[in-house]
Coordinates of C-alpha atoms in Angstrom, one line a residue:
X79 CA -72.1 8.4 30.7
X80 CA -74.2 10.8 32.7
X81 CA -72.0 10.8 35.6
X82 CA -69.1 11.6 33.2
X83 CA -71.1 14.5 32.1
X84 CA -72.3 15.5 35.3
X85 CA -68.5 15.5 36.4
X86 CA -66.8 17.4 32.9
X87 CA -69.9 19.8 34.0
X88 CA -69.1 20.7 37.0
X89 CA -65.0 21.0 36.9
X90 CA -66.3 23.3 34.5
X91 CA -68.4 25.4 36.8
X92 CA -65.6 25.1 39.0
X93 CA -63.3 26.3 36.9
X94 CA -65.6 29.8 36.0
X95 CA -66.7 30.1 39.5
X96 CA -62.9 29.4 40.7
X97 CA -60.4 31.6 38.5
X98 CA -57.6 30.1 41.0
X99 CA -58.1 26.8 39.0
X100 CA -57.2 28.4 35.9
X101 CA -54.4 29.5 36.9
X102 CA -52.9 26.3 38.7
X103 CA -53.3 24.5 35.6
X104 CA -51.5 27.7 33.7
X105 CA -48.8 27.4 35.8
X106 CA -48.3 23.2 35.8
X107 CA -48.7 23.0 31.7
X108 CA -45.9 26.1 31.7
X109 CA -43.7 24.5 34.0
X110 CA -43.6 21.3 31.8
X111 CA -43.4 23.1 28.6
X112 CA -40.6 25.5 29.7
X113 CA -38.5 22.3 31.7
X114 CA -38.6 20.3 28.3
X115 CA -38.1 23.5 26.5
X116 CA -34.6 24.4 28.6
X117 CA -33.9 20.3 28.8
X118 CA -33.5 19.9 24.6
X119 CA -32.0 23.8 24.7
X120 CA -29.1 22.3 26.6
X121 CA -28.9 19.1 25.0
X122 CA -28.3 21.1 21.8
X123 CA -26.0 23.4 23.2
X124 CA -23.9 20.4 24.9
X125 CA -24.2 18.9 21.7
X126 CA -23.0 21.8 19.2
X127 CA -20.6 22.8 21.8
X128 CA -18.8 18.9 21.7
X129 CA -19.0 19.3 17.5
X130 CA -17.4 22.6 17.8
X131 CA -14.7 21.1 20.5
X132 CA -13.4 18.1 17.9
X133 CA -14.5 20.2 14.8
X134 CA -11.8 22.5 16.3
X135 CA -9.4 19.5 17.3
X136 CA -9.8 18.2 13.9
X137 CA -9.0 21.3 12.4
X138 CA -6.1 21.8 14.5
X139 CA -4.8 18.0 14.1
X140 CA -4.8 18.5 10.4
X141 CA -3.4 22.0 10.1
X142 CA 0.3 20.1 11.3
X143 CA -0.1 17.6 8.3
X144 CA 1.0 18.6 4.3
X145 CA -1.3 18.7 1.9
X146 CA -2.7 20.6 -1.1
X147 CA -4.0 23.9 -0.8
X148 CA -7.7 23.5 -0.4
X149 CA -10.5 25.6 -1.3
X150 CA -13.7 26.9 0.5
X151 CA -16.5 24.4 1.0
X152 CA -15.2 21.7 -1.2
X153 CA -11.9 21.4 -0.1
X154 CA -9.2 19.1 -2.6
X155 CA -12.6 17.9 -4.3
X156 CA -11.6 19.7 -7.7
X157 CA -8.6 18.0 -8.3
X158 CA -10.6 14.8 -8.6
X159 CA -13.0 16.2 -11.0
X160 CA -11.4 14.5 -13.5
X161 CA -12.2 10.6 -15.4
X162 CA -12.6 7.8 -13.4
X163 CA -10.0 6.4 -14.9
X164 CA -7.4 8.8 -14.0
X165 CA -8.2 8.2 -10.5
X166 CA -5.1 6.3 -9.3
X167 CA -2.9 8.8 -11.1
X168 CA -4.1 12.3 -8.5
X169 CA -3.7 10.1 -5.8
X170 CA 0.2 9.4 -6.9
X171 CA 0.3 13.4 -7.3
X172 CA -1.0 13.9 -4.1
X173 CA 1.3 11.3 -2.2
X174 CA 4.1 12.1 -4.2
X175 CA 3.6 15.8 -3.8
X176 CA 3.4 15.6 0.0
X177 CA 5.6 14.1 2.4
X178 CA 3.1 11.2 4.5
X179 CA 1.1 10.9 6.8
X180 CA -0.5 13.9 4.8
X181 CA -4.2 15.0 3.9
X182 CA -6.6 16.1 1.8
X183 CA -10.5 17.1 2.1
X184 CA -13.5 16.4 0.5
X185 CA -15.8 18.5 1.7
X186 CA -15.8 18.9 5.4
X187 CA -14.6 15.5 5.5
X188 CA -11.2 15.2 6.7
X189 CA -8.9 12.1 4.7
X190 CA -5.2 10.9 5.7
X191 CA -2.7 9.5 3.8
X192 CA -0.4 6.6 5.0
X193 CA 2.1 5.4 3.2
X194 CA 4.7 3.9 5.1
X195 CA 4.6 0.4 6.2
X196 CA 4.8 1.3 10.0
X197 CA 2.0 3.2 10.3
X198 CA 0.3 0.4 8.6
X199 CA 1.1 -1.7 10.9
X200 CA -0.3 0.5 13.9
X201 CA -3.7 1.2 11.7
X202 CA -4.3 -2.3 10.6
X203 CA -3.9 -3.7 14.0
X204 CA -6.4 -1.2 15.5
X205 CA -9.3 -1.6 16.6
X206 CA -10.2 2.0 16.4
X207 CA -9.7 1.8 12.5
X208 CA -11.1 -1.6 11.7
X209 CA -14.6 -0.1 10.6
X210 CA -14.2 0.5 6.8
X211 CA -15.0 3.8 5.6
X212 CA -18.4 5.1 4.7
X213 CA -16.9 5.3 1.2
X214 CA -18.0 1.4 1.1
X215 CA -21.9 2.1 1.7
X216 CA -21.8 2.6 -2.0
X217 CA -21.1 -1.2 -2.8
X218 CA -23.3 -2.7 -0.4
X219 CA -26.3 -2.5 -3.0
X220 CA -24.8 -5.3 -4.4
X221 CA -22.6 -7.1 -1.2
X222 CA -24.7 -5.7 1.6
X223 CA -22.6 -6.1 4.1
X224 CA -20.5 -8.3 4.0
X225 CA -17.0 -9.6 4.3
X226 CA -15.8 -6.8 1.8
X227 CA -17.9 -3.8 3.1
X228 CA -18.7 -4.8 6.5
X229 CA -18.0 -3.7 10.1
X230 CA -18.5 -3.9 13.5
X231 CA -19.8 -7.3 15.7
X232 CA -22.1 -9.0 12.9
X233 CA -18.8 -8.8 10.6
X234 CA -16.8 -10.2 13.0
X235 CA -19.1 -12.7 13.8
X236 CA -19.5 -13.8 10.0
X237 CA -15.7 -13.8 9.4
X238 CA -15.0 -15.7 12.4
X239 CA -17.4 -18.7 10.7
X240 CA -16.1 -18.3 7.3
X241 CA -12.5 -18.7 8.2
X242 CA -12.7 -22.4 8.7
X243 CA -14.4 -22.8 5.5
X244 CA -11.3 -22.2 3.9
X245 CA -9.0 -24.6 5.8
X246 CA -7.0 -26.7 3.9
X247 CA -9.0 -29.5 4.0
X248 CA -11.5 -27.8 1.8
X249 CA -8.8 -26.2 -0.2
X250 CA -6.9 -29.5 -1.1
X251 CA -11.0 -30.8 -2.9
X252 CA -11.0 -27.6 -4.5
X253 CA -7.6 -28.2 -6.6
X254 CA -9.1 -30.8 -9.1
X255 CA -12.2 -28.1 -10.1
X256 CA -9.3 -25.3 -10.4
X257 CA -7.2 -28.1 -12.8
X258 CA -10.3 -28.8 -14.7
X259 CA -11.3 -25.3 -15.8
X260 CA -7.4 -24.0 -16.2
X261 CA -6.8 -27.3 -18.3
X262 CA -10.1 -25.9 -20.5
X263 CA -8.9 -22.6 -20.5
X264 CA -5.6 -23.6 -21.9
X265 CA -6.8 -25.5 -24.9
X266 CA -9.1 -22.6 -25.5
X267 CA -5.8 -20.2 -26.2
X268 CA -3.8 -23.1 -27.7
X269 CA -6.8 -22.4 -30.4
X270 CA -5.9 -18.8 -30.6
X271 CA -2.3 -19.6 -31.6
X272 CA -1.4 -17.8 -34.8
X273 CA -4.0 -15.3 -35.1
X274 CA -2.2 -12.3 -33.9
X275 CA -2.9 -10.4 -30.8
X276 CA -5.3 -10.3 -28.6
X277 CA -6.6 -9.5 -24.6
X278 CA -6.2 -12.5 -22.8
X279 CA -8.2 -11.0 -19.9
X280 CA -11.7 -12.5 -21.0
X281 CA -10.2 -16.1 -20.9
X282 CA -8.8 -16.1 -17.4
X283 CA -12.1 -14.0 -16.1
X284 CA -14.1 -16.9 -17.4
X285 CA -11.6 -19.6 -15.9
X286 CA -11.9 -18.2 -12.8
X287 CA -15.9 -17.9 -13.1
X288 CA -16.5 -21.7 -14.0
X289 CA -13.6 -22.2 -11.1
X290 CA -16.1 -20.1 -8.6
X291 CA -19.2 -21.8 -9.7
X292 CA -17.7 -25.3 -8.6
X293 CA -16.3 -24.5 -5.1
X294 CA -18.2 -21.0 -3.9
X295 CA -21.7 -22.0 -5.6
X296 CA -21.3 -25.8 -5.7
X297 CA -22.3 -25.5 -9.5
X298 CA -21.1 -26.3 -12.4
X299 CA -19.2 -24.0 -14.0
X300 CA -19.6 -23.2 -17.8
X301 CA -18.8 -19.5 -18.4
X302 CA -15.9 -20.9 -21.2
X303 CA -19.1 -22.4 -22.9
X304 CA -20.8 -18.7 -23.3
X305 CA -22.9 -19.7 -20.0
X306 CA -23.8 -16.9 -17.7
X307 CA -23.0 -14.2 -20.1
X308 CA -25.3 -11.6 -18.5
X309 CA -23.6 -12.1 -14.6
X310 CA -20.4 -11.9 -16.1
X311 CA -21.2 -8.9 -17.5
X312 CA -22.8 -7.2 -14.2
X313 CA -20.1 -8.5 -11.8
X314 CA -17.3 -6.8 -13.9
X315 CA -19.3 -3.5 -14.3
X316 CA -20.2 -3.2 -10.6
X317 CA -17.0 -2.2 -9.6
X318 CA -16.9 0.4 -12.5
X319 CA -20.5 1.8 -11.2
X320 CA -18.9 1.9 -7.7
X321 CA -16.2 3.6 -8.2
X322 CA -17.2 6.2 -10.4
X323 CA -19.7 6.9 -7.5
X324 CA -17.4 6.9 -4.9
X325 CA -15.2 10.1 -6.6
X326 CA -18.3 12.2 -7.7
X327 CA -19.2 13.8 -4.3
X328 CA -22.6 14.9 -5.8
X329 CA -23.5 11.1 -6.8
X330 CA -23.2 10.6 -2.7
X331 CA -26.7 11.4 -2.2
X332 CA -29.0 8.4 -3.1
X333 CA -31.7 10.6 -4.1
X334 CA -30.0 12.2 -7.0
X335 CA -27.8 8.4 -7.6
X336 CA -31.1 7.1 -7.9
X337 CA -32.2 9.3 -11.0
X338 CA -28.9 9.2 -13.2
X339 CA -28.1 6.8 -15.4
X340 CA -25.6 5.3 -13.5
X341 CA -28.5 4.7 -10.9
X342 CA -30.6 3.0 -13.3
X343 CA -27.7 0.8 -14.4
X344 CA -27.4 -0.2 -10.3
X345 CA -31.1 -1.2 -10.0
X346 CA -30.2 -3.5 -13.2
X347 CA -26.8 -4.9 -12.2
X348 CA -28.5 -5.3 -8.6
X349 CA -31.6 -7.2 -9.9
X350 CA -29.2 -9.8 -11.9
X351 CA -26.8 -10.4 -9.3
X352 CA -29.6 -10.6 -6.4
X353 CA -31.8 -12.8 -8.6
X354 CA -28.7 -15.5 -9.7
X355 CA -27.7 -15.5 -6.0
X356 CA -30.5 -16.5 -4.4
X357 CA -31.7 -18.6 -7.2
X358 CA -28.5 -20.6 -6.4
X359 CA -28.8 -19.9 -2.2
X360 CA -32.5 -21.6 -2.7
X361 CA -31.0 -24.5 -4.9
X362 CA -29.0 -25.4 -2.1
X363 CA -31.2 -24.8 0.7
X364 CA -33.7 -27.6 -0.8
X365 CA -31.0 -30.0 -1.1
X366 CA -29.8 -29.6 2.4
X367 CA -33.3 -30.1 3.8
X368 CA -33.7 -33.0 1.5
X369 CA -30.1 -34.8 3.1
X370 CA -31.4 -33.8 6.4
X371 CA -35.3 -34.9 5.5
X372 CA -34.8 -38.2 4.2
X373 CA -31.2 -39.3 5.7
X374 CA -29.9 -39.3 2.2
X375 CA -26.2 -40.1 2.6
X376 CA -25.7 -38.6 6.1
X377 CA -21.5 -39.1 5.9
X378 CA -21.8 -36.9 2.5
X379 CA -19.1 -34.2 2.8
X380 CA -20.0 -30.6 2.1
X381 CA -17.0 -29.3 0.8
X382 CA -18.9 -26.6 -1.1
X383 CA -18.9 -23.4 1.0
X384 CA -22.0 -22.8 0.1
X385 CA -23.2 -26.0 1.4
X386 CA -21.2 -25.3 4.5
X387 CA -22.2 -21.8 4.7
X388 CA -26.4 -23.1 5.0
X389 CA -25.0 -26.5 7.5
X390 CA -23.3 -23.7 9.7
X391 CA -26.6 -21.6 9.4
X392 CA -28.9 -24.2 9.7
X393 CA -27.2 -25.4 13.5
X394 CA -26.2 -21.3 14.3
X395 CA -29.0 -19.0 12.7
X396 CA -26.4 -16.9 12.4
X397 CA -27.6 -15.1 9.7
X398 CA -30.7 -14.5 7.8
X399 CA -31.3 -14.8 4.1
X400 CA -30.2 -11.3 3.3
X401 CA -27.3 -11.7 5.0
X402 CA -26.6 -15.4 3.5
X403 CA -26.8 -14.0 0.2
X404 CA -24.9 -11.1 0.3
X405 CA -22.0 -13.0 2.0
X406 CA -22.4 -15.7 -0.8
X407 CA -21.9 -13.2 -3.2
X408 CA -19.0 -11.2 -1.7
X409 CA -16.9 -14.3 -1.3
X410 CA -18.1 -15.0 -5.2
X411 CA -17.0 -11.3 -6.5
X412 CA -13.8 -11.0 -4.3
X413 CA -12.1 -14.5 -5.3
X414 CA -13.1 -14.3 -8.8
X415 CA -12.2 -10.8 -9.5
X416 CA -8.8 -11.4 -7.9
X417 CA -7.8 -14.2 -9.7
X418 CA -9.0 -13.3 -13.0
X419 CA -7.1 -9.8 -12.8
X420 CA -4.1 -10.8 -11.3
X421 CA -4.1 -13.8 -13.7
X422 CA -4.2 -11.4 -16.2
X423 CA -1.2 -9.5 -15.3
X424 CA 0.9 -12.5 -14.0
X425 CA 0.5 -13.9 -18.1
X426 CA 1.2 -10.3 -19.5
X427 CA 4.0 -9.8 -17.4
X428 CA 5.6 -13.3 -18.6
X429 CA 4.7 -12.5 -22.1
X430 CA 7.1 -9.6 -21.7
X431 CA 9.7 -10.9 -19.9
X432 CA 10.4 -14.2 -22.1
X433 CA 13.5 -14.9 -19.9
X434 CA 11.1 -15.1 -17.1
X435 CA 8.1 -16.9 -18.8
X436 CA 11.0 -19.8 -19.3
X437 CA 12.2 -20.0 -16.0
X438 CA 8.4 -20.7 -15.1
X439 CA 7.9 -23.0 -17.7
X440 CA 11.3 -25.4 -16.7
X441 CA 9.8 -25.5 -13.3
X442 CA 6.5 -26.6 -14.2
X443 CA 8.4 -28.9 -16.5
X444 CA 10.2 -30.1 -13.9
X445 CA 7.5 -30.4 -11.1
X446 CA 4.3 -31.2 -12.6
X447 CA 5.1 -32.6 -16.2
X448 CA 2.0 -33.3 -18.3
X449 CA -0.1 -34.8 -15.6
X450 CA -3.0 -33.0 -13.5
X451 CA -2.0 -30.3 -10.8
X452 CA -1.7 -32.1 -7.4
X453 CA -1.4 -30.9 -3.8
X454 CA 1.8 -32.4 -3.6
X455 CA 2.8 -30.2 -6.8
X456 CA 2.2 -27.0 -5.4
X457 CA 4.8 -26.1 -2.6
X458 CA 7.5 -27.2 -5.2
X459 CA 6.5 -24.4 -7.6
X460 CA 8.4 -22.1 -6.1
X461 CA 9.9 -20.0 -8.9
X462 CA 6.4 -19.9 -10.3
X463 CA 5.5 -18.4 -6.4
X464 CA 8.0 -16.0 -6.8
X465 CA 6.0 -15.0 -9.9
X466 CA 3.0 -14.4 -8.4
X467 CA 4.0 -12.2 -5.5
X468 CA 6.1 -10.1 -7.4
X469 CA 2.8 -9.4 -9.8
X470 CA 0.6 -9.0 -6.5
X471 CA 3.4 -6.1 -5.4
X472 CA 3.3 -4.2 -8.6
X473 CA -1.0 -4.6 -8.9
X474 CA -2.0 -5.5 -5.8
X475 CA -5.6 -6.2 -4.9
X476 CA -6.6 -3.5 -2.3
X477 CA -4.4 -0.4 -3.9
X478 CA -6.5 2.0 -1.8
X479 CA -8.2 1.4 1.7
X480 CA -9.8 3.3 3.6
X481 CA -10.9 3.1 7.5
X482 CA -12.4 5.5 9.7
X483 CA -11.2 6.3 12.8
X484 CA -13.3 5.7 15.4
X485 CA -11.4 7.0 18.2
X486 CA -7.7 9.2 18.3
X487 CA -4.9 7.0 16.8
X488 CA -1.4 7.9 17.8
X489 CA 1.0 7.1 15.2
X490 CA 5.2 8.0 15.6
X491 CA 4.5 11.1 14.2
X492 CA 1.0 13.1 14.8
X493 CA -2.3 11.5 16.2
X494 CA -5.0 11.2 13.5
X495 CA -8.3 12.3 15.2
X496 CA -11.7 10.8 16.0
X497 CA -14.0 10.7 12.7
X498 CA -11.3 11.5 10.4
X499 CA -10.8 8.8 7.4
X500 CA -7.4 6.9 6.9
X501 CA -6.3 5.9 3.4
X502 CA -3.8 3.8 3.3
X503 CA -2.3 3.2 -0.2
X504 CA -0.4 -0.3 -0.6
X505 CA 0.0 0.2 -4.7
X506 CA 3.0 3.6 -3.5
X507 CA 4.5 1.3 -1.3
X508 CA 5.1 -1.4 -3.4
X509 CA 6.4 0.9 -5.6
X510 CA 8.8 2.9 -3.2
X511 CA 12.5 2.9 -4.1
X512 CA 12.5 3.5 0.1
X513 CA 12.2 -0.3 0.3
X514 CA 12.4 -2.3 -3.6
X515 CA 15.5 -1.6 -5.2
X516 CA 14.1 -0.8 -9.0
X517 CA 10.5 -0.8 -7.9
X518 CA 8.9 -0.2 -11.7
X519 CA 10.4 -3.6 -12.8
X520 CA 9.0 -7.2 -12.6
X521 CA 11.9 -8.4 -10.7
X522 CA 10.2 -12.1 -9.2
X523 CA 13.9 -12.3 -7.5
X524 CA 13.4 -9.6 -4.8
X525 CA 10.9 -12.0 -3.2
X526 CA 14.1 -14.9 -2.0
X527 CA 14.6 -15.0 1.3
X528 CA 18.4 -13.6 1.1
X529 CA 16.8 -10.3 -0.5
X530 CA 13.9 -10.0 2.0
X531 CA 16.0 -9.9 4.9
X532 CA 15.4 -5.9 6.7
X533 CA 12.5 -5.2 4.5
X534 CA 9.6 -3.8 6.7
X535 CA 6.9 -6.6 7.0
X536 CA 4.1 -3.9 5.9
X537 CA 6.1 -2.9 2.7
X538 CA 4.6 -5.7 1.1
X539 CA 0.4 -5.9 1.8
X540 CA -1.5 -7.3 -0.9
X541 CA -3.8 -9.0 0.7
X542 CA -4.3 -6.5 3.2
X543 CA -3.2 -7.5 6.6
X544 CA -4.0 -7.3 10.8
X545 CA -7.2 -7.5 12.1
X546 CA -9.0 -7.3 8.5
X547 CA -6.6 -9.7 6.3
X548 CA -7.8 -11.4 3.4
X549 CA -9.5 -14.6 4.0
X550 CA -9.2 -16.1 0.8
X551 CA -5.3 -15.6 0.6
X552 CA -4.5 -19.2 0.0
X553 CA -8.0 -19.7 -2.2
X554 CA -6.1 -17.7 -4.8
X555 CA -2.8 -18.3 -4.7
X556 CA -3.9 -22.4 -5.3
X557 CA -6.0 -20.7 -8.4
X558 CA -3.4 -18.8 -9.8
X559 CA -0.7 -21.5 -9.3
X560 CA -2.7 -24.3 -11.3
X561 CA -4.2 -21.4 -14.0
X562 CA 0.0 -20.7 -14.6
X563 CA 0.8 -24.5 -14.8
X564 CA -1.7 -24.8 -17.7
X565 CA -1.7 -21.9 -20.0
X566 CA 2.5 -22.2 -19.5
X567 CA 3.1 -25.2 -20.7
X568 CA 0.4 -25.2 -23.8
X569 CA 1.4 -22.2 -25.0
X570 CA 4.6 -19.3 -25.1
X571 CA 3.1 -15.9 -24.7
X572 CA 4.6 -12.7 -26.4
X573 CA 3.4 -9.2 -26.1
X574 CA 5.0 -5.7 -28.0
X575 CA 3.4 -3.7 -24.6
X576 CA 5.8 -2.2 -22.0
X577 CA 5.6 -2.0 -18.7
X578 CA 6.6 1.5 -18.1
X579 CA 4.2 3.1 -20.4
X580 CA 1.3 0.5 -19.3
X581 CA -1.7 3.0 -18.0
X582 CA -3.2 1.6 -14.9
X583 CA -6.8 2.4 -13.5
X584 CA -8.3 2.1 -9.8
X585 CA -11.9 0.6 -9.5
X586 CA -11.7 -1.1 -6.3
X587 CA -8.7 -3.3 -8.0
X588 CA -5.4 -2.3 -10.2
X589 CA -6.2 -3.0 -13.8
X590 CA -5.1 -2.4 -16.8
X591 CA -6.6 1.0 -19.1
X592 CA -4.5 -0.8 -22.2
X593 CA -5.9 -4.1 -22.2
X594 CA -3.6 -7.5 -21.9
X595 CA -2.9 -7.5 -25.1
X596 CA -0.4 -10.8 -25.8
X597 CA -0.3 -13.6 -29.0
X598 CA 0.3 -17.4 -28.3
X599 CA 1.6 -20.0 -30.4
X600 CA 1.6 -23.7 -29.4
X601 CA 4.8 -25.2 -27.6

């Protein structure tokens, strides 16, 4: 300790007596100060001056595309200050009012608009646009990130071991959980015959749940039995909360989100869903261990993809709980929201066109009879195929998505830059007299092979497509298949609604602003 002193003591000394020490030390504290000074002073200018270089690009890329005339700071932001419901219907303006690709801003954010199948087809096979837009932070409070909102290598990664959970294999022990709850839900409208009209909507939302619960969650499924009332409730309203956050550009920041109402509703909704999911994640879990612990019937099938989900983590730690429950849940949303809208439309569509709804009903006649829907059964259903595509064109799953553009994309007719996003919008194509002859009517015809011979393979995407495709594609056309077979052949459907004055709404899916409004009586 004294010698430290002595020393700190005498570089002082030295320093007084010495003024040439000062001054060295001056000039080596100055020299680092001013090098790191002039190092960051040129990292920000080399910096600002790239921003400014593809700000300018940007600018000029754009400037060669239609579009609205836009306003300072907020760009095209006003004309979607307007109901979430009416959503869908200034996005039609804008395509409609602009020849495509086109664009719009929000902001200083730059959008384009696709619309025609082959620059789907360049954009979906990509990989400079298979990063979903930023747009789908907003539902990963509830899906993290997964299948849905997901990009990069850990999506890819997740997808790639999902994939064969859906083989056919799996799909075939699925069918007799889908008859079960669509042979339920039937005898649950056959009730309703005679007492007018009503939405038919909750019935086939709450097929689909108990459907869900048996093959996703390896649970049994009682949402027809008033079970599970309260996640029922949150998984419908997320998408609501979602997309009414995704249009109001001031509900971007989380900070203000997080002290409106609709924030409060989030933490809610988040708690519920979070809560049920791992809950059921947990279940699992302890009876995988448990097989594994004790040897308990080692040969035991886990068909479940749950169960497969925790076997493939359990050998892979590929992911960690987060990330299993969030993926859990995304495959749970996406396949029952799909086949409990679409569903929906396919009856109310049928209930309109009675010529139709007895074309379907014949077949299933024909095919299936009274007994329980089989594998064999399906592939013969054609007509009743023919049905559900042509539903899928006219309210497709995905009628909006959105990438971003991770690099320049050159398309046949202008190059969409780095950074920019890319909306695609599958719900105008289907509806283009450019490639459906009489695109407003539920025509199940158009989809025979004699009258899809020249039409553009993109004109038709409702399950998305490429690189990012649906992986539940054949999940829900086995669903909605057996859920036809039953309600069909209990009950005739008729509705007094019309198609062409039907008001449609956008929250993440097509639905329906009017309801499904139909009456049954017994056959």
């Amino acid at each position: 300790m004294s010698s430290e002193s002595g020393t700190w003591k005498q570089s002082k000394f030295e320093a007084r007596e010495n003024p040439l020490f000062f001054w060295q030390y001056f000039d080596t504290t100055f020299f680092l100060v001013t090098t790191i000074t002039l190092m960051m002073s040129f990292w920000v200018f080399r910096t600002l001056k790239q921003w400014y270089r593809d700000r300018a690009r940007t600018l000029y890329l754009a400037s060669k595309l239609p579009g609205p005339p836009t306003l300072p700071l907020i760009g095209n932001a006003h004309l979607f200050a307007c109901n979430p419901e009416e959503t869908l219907d200034k996005i039609k303006q804008i395509v409609q009012s602009v020849d495509t690709p086109g664009r719009f801003w929000l902001g200083p954010k730059l959008f384009i608009i696709l619309a025609e199948p082959r620059d789907y087809e360049v954009i979906l096979g990509c990989h400079k646009a298979s990063y979903k837009d930023k747009m789908y932070e907003f539902i990963e409070p509830f899906v993290g990130k997964g299948l849905v909102s997901g990009s990069g290598p850990v999506h890819r990664a997740h997808r790639k071991a999902i994939m064969p959970m859906l083989n056919s294999k799996a799909l075939n022990e699925y069918l007799k959980h889908f008859d079960t709850h669509s042979r339920i839900c039937s005898e649950l409208l056959e009730e309703k015959a005679g007492t007018g009209v009503f939405d038919i909507q909750p019935f086939m939302v709450h097929c689909t749940f108990d459907m869900i619960f048996d093959t996703i969650l390896g649970m049994p499924g009682s949402s027809q039995k008033e079970g599970h009332k309260e996640l029922v409730y949150w998984t419908e309203k997320m998408y609501e909360l979602v997309h009414t956050r995704m249009i109001k550009v001031w509900l971007h920041a989380d900070w203000i989100f997080s002290w409106t109402d609709l924030g409060k509703k989030q933490k809610e909704g988040q708690h519920v869903i979070h809560s049920f999911i791992e809950t059921a994640v947990a279940r699992k879990k302890k009876e995988h261990y448990a097989i594994e612990r004790d040897a308990i019937a080692p040969d035991r099938p886990r068909l479940m993809l749950l169960e497969q989900l925790i076997d493939h983590n359990a050998k892979t730690n590929l992911m960690n709980d987060t990330e299993l429950r969030d993926e859990t849940y995304t495959i749970f949303t996406a396949a029952q929201d799909t086949t409990g809208v679409i569903s929906s439309f396919a009856l109310l569509n049928l209930a309109i066109n009675q010529e139709i709804q007895d074309k379907v009903r014949e077949e299933i006649r024909n095919v299936v009879g009274n007994d329980s829907v089989t594998v064999e059964h399906l592939p013969e259903l054609k007509y009743t195929e023919l049905v559900i595509k042509e539903t899928l064109r006219l309210y497709p799953i995905a009628p909006l998505m959105v990438r971003e553009a991770t690099g320049d994309i050159d398309l046949e007719t202008c190059t969409l830059p780095k950074g920019c996003s890319i909306v695609m919008i599958p719900y105008e194509t289907h509806r283009s007299t450019k490639y459906w002859t009489d695109p407003e009517k539920f025509i199940p015809e158009r989809f025979l092979p004699e009258n899809s011979v020249g039409r553009h393979p993109y004109a038709y995407i409702p399950f998305s497509g490429g690189l990012r495709g649906c992986v539940g594609q054949k999940f829900a056309i086995m669903c909605l298949k057996t859920m036809l077979v039953h309600v069909i052949r209990k009950v005739r459907l008729t509705s007094t609604q019309n198609l062409e004055t039907l008001r449609l709404k956008a929250d993440i899916s097509v639905r329906s602003r009017d309801g499904y409004m139909v009456s049954v009586e017994r056959i």
